[in-house]
CSV table of C-alpha atoms in Angstrom, one decimal:
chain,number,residue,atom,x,y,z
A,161,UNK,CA,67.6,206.8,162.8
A,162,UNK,CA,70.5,205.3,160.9
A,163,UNK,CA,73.9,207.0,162.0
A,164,UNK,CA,75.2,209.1,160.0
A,165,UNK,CA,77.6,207.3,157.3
A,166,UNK,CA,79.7,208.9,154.6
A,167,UNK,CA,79.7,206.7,151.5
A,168,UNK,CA,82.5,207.7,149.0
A,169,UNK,CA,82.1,206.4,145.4
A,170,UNK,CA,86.0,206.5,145.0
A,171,UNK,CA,88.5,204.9,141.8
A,172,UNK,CA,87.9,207.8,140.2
A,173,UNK,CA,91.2,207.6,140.3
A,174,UNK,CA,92.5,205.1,143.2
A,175,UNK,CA,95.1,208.2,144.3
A,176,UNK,CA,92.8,210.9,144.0
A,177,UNK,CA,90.4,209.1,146.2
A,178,UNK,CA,92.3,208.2,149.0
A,179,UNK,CA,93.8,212.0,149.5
A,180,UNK,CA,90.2,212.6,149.5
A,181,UNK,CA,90.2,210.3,152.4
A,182,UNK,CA,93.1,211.6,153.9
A,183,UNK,CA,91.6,214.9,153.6
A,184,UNK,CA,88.4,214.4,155.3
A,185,UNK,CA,90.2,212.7,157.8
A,186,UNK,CA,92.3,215.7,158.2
A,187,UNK,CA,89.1,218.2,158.2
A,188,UNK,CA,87.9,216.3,161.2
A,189,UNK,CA,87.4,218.1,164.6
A,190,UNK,CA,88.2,214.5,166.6
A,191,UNK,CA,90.0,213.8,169.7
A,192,UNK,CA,90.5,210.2,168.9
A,193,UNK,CA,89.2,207.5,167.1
A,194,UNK,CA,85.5,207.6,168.3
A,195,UNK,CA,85.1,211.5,166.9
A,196,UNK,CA,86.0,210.3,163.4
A,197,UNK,CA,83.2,210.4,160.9
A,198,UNK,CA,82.0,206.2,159.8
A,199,UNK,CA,83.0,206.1,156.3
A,200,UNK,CA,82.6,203.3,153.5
A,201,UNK,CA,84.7,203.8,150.4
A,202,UNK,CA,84.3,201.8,147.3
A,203,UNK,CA,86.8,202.2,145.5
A,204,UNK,CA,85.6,200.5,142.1
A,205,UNK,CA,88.3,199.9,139.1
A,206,UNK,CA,85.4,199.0,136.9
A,207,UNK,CA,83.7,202.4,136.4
A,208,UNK,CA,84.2,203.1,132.7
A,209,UNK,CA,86.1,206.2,131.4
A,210,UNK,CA,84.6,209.3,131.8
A,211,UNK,CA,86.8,211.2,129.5
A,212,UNK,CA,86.2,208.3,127.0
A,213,UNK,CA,82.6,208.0,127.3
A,214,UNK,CA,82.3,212.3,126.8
A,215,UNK,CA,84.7,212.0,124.1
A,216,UNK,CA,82.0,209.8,122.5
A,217,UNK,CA,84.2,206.6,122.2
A,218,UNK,CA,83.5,204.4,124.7
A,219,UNK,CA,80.5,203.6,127.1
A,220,UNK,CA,78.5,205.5,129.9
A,221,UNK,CA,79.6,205.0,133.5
A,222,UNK,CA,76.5,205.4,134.5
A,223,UNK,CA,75.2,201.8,135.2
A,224,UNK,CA,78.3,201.2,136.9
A,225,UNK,CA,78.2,204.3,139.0
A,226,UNK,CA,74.9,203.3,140.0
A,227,UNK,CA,76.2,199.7,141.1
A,228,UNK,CA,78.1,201.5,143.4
A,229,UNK,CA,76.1,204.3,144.8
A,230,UNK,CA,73.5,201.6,145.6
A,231,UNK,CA,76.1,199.2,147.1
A,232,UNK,CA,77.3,201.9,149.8
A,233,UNK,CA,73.6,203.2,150.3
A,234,UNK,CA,72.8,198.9,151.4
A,235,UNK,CA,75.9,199.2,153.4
A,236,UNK,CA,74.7,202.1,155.5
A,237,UNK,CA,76.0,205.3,153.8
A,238,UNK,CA,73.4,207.9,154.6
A,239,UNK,CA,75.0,210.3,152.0
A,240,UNK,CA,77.4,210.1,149.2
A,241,UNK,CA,80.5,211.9,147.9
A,242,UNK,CA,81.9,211.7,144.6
A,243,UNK,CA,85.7,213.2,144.4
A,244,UNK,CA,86.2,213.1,140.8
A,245,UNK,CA,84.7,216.5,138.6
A,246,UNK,CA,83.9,214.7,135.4
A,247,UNK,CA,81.6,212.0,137.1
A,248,UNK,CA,79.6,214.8,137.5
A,249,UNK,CA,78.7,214.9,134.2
A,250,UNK,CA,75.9,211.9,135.5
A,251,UNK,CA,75.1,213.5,138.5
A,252,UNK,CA,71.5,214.2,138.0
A,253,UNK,CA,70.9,210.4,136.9
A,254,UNK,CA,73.2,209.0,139.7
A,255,UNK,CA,71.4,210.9,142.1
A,256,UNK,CA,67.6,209.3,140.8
A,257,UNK,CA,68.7,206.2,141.4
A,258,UNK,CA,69.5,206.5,144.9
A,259,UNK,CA,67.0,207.6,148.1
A,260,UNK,CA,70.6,209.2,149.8
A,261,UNK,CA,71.5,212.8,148.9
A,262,UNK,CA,74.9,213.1,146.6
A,263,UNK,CA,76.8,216.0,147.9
A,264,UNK,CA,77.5,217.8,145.1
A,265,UNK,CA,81.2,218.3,144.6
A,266,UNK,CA,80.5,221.3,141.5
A,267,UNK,CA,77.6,223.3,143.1
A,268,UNK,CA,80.1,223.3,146.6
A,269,UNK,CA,82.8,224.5,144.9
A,270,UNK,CA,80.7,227.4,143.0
A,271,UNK,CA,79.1,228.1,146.7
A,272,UNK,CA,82.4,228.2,147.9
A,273,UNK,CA,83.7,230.5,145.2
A,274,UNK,CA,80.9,233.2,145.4
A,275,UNK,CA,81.6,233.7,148.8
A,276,UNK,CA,85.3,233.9,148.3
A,277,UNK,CA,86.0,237.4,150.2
A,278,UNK,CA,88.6,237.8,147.9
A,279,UNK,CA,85.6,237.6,145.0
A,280,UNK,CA,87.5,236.7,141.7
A,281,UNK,CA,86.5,237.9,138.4
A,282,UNK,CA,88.6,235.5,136.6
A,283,UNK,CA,89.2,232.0,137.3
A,284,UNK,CA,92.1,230.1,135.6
A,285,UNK,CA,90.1,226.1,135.4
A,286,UNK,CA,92.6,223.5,135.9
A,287,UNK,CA,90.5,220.2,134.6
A,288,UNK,CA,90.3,217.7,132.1
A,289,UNK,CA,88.9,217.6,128.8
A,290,UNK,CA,85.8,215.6,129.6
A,291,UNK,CA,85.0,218.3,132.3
A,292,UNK,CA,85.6,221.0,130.0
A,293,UNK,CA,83.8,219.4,127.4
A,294,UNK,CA,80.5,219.1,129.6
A,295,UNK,CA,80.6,222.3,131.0
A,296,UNK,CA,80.1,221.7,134.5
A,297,UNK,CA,81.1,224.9,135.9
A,298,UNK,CA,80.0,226.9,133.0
A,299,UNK,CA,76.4,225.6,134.0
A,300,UNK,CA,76.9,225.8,137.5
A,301,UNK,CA,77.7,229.1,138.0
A,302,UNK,CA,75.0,229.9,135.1
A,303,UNK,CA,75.1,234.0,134.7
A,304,UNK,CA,76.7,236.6,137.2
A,305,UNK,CA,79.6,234.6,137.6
A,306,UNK,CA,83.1,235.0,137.3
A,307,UNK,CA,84.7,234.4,133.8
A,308,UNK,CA,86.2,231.2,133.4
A,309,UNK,CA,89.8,231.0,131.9
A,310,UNK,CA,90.3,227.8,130.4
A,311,UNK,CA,93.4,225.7,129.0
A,312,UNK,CA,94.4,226.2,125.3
A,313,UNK,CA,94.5,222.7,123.6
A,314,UNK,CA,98.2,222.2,124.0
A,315,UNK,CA,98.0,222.7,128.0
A,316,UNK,CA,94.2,220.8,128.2
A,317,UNK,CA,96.7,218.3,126.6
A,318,UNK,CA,99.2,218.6,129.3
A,319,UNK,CA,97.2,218.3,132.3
A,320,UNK,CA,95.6,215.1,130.5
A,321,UNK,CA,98.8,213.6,130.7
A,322,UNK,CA,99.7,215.2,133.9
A,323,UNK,CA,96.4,213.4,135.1
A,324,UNK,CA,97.2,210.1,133.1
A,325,UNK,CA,101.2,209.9,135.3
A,326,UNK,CA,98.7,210.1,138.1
A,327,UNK,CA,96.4,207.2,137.6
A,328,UNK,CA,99.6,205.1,136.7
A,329,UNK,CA,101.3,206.4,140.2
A,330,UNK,CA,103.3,209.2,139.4
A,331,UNK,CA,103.2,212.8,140.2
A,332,UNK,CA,105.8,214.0,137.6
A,333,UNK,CA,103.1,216.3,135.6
A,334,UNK,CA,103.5,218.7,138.5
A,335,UNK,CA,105.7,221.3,136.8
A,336,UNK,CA,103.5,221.2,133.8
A,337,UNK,CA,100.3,222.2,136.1
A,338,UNK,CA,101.9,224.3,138.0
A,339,UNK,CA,103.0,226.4,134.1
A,340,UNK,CA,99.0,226.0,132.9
A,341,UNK,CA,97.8,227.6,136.2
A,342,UNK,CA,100.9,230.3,136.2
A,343,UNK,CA,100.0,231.3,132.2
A,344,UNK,CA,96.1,231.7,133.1
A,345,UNK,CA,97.0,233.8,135.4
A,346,UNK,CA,99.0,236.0,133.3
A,347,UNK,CA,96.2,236.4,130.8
A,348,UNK,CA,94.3,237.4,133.1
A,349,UNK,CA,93.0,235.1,136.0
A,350,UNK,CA,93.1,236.1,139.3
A,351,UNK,CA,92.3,232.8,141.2
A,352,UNK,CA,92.5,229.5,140.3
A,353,UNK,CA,90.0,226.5,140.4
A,354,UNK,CA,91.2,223.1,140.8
A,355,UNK,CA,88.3,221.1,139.0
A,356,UNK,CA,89.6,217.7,138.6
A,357,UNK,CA,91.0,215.5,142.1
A,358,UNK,CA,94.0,214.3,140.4
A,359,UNK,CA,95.2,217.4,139.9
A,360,UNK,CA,94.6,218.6,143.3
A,361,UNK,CA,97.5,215.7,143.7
A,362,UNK,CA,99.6,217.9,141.4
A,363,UNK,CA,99.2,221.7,142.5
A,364,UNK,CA,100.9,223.1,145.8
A,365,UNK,CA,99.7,226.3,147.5
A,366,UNK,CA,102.8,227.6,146.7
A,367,UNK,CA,103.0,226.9,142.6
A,368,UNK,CA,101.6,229.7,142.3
A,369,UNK,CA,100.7,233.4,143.6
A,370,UNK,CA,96.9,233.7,143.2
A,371,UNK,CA,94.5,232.0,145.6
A,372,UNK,CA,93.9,228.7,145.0
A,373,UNK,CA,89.9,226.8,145.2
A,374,UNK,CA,90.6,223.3,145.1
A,375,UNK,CA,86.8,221.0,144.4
A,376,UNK,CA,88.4,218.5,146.7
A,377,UNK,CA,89.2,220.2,149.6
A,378,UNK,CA,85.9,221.9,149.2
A,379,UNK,CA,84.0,218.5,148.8
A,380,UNK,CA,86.3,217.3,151.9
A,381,UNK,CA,84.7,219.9,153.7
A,382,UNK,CA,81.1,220.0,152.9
A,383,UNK,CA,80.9,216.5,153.7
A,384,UNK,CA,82.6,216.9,157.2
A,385,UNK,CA,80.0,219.5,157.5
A,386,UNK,CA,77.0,217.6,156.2
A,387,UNK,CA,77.6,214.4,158.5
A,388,UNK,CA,78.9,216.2,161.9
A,389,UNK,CA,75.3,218.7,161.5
A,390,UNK,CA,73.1,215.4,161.4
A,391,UNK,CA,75.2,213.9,164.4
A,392,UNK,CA,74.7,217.2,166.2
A,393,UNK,CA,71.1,216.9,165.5
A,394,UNK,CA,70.8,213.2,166.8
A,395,UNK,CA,72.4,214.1,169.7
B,69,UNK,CA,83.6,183.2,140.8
B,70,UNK,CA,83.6,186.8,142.8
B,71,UNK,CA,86.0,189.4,141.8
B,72,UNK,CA,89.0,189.3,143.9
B,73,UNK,CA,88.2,192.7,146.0
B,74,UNK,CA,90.1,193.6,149.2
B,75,UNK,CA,88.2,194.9,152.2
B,76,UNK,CA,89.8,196.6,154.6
B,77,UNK,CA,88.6,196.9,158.7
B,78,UNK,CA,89.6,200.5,159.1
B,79,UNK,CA,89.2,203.2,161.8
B,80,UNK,CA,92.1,202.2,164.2
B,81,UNK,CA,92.8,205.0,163.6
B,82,UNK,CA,91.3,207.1,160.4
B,83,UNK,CA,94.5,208.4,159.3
B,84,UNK,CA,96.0,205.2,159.1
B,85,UNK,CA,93.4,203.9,157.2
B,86,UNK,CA,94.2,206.8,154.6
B,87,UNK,CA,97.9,206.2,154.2
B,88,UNK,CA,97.8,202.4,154.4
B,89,UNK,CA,95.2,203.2,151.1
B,90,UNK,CA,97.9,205.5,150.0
B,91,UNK,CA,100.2,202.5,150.1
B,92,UNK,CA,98.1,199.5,148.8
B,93,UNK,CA,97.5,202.7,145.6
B,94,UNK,CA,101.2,203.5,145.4
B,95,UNK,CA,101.9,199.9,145.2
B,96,UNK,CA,99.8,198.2,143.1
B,97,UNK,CA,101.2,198.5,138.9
B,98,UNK,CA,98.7,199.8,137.3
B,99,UNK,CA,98.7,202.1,134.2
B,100,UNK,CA,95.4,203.6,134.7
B,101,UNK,CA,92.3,203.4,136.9
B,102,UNK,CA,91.0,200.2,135.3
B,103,UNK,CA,94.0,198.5,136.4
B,104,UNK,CA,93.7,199.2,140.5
B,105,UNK,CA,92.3,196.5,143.0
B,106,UNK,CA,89.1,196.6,143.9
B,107,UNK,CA,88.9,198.1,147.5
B,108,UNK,CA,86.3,198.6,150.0
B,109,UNK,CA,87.1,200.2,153.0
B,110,UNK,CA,84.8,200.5,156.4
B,111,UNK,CA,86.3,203.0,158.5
B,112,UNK,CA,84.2,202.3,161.7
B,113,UNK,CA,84.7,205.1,164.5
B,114,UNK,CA,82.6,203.0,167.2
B,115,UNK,CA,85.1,200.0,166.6
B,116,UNK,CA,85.7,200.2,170.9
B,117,UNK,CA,89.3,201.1,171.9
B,118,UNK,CA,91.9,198.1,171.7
B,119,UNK,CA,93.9,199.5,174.4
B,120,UNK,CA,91.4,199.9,177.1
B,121,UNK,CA,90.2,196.1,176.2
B,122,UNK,CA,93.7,194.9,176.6
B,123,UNK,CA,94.0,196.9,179.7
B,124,UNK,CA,90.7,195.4,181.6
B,125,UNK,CA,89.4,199.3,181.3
B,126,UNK,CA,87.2,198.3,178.5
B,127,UNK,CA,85.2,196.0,176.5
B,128,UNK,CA,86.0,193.8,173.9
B,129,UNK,CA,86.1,195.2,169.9
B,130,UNK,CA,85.6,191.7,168.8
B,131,UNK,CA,81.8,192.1,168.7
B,132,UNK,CA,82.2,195.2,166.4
B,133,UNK,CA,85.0,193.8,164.4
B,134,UNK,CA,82.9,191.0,163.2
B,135,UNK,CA,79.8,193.3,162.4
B,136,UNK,CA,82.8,195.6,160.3
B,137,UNK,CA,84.1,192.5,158.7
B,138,UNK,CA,80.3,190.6,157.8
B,139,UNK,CA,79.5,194.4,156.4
B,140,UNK,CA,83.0,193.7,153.9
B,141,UNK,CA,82.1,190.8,153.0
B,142,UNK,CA,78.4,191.2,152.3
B,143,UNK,CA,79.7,193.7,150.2
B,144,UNK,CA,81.3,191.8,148.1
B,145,UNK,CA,85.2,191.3,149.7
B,146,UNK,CA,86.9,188.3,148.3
B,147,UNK,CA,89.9,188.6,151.4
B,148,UNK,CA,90.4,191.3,154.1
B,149,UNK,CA,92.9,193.4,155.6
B,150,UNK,CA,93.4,195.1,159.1
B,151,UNK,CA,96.0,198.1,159.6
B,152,UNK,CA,95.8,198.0,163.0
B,153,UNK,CA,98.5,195.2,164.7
B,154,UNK,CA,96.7,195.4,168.0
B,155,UNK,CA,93.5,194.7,166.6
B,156,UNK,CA,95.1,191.5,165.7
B,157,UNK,CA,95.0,190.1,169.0
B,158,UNK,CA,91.4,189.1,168.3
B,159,UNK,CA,92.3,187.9,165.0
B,160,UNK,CA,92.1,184.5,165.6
B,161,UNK,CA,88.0,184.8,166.7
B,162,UNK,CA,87.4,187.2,163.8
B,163,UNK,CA,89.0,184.6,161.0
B,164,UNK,CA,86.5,182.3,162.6
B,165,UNK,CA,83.5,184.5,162.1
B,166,UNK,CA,84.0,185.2,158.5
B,167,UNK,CA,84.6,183.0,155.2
B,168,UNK,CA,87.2,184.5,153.8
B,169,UNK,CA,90.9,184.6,154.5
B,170,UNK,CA,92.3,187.8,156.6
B,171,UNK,CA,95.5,188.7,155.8
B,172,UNK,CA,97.8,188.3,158.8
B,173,UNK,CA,99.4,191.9,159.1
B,174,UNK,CA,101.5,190.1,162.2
B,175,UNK,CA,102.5,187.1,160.1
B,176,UNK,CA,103.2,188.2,157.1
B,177,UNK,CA,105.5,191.2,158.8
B,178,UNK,CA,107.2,187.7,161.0
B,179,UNK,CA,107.8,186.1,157.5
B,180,UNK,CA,109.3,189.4,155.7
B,181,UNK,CA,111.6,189.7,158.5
B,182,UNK,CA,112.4,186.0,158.7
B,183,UNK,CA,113.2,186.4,154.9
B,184,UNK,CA,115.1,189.5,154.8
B,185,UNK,CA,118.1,189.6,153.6
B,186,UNK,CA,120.2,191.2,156.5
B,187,UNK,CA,119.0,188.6,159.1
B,188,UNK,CA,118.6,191.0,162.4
B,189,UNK,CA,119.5,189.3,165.5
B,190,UNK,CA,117.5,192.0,167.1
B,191,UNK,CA,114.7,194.2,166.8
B,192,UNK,CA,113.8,197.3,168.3
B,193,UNK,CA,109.7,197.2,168.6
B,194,UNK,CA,107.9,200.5,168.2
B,195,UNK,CA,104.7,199.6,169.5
B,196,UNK,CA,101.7,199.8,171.8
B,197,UNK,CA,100.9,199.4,175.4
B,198,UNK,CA,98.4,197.0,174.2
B,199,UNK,CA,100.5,195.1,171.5
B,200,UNK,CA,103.6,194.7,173.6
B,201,UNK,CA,101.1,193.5,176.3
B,202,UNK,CA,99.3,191.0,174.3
B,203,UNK,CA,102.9,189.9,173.1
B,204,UNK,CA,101.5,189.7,169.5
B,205,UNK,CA,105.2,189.6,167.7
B,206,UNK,CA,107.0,187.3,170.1
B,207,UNK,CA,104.2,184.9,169.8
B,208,UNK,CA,104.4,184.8,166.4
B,209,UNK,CA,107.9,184.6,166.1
B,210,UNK,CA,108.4,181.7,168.8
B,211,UNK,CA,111.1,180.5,169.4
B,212,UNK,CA,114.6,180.8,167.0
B,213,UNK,CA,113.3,184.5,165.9
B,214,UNK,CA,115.1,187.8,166.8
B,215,UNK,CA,115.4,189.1,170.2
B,216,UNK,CA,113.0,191.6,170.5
B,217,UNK,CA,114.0,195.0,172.5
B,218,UNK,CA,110.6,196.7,173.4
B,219,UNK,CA,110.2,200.2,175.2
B,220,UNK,CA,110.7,200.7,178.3
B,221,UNK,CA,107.6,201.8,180.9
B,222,UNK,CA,108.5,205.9,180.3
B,223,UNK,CA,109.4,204.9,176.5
B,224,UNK,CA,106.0,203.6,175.7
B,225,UNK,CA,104.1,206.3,177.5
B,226,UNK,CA,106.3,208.4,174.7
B,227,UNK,CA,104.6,206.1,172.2
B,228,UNK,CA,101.2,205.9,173.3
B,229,UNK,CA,101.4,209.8,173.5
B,230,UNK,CA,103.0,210.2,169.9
B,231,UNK,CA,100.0,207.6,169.2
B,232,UNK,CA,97.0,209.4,170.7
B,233,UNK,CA,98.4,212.8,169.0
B,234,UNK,CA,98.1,211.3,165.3
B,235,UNK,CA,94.5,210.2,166.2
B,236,UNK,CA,94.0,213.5,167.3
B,237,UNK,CA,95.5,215.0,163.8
B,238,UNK,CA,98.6,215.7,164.6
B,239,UNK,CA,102.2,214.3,163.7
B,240,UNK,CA,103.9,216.2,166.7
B,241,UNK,CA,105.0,212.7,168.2
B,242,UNK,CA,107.8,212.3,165.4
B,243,UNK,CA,110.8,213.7,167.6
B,244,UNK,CA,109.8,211.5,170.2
B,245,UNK,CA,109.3,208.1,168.4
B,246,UNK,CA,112.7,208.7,166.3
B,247,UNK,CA,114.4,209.5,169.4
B,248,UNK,CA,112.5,206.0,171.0
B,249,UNK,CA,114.3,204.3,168.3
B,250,UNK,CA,117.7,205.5,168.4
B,251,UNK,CA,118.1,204.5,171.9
B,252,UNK,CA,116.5,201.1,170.9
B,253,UNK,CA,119.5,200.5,168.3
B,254,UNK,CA,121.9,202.1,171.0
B,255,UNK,CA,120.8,199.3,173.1
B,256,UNK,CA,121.6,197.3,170.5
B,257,UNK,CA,119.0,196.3,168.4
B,258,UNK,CA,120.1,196.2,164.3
B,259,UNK,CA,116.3,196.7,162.9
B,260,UNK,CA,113.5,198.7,163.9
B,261,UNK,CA,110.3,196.9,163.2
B,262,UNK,CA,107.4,199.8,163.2
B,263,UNK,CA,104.4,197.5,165.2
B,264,UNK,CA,102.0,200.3,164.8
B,265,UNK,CA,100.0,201.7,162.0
B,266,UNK,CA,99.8,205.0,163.9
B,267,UNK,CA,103.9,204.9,164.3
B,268,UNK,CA,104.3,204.3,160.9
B,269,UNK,CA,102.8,208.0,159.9
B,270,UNK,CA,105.3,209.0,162.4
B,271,UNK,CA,109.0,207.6,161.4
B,272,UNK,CA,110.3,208.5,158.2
B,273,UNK,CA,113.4,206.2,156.9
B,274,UNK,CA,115.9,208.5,157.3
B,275,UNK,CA,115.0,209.1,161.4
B,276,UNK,CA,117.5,205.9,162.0
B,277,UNK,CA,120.4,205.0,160.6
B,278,UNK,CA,119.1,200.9,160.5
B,279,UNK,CA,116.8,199.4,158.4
B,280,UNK,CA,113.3,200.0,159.1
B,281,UNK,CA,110.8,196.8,158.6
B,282,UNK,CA,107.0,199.0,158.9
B,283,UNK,CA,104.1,196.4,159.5
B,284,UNK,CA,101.9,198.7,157.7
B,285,UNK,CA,103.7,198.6,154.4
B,286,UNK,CA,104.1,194.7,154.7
B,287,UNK,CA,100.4,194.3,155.6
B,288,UNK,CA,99.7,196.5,151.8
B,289,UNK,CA,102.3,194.5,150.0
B,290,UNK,CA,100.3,191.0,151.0
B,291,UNK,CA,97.4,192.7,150.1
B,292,UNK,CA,98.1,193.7,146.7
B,293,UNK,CA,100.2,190.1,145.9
B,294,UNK,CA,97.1,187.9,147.3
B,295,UNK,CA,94.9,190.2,144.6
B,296,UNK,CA,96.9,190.4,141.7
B,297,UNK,CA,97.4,186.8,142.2
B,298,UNK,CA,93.8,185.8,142.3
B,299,UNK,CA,93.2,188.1,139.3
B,300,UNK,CA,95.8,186.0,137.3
B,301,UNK,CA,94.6,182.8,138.4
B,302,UNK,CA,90.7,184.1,137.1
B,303,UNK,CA,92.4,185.5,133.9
């Protein structure tokens, strides 16, 4: 049996993908070194633009996602994790092409939410406009779910840019974030979803007061989960 | 030709891994994800412990080093990086067992210091049992370089301890270390050079009133010049 080996597509963006790192790291019940989990990251600058390629104006990232996914499934990886929502998009196709199972980041994070004791009726979505455009939590939860509150055009443009300063290395669209999440919640929202890893970079516990479900944390921890059951069951 | 990609040995420890990715991110200009390096990272938890080698309690990484390194560059690494300064006292066998260049965290932190502008006469070395043992800095200093002022026996058990609590998760060591480094400048040492990637998740700038040289952030500097360079030179 090969051991068990996390393989992170990553550069979706560079920032985003190495607090996903440092948040897996985090999530780890180790002692020292040797109780880590054996990760690969690729961390590829090439993948085309999601939000360009949903927006209809520039190409699929799908060939290159699948470059990748198959590079870190010939290095070892015996699974895959994907911290960026709008990849998602591909995630049926991306998964095909590779004989590792994808964890996947938007079915987690609904998992996570239905069991939420706290059981929201309203979630306030903090993600970009590719995401919104595809629908992925829409679909995910499918019906029975909790409503979905999403941004107006004005804020989806604000937490574009927000997400933009990110990408270019700076975190100064927090206060804009932080205002989106704080007016869902005044229309009526009673939790809010973090669906997009940059800005999980951008929103603090404390910006607002509503509980907080943030894709990446959740996708931090289902992997942790995924990789320390199979060492368990080597053992 | 290949695309310049860096590939970085990672593990020793996990969390270092993640913030020395934070810093190569944080310091590379780019206005968007398309404009990042390239970076694969192999965070290896069964890289055996550098200490215990050093010590003659354990055996040698090299062996596992090269397999982490071949696996980088199989992969498609153009040049490789190694947070970890003790690791580095098998650099000299692991440059041999690869073709492409690794960049020299201890070096290249020798030549910023050489270069720096305040010229310290000496430098207070927050490192390792097994670093300070293997003499990794003085060696590559030789002669004419600072004097170095190490810890003392109880100082680096404070160190080691700080150390093994990071790898562990937890940043409880900070007190100590900054408190390691005060009495290094009261000795009188006029820089603190940060000789572990571990330590350098530990001190904060402001912890000393001296200038603070952190291997870690030199070693992500090189990396991202050596890069960008290539890229230019391909452009």
């Amino acid at each position: 049996m090969k051991r068990p080996t996390v393989g992170v597509i990553g550069g979706m963006g560079p920032q985003a993908t190495a607090e996903f790192y440092r948040r897996l790291v985090a999530m780890t019940p180790a002692r020292g070194d040797d109780e880590h989990l054996h990760v690969l990251i690729d961390s590829d600058p090439s993948i085309p633009s999601r939000q360009d390629a949903l927006a209809g104006r520039g190409k699929s990232p799908l060939a290159r996602l699948i470059i990748v996914a198959r590079r870190l499934e010939s290095a070892g990886a015996t699974c895959l994790a994907m911290p960026c929502n709008t990849a998602h998009a591909w995630y049926k196709e991306l998964q095909e092409a590779v004989s590792i199972p994808i964890i996947n980041m938007i079915e987690e994070t609904v998992h996570v939410i239905r069991h939420t004791p706290s059981s929201p009726q309203e979630l306030g979505v903090l993600a970009t406009h590719g995401a919104l455009h595809a629908e992925l939590y829409e679909k995910a939860f499918g019906d029975g779910g909790p409503r979905l509150c999403v941004p107006d055009p004005e804020q989806c443009q604000e937490i574009m840019d927000a997400v933009a300063g990110v990408k270019a290395g700076s975190l100064i669209g927090r206060r804009q974030v932080a205002a989106v999440a704080r007016s869902m919640l005044d229309r009526g929202a009673d939790a809010i979803l973090v669906g997009c890893t940059e800005v999980s970079l951008l929103i603090q516990p404390d910006d607002v007061e509503a509980e907080v479900i943030d894709s990446m944390s959740v996708l931090a921890r289902a992997t942790v989960s995924h990789i320390l059951a199979l060492t368990r069951a080597l053992a």
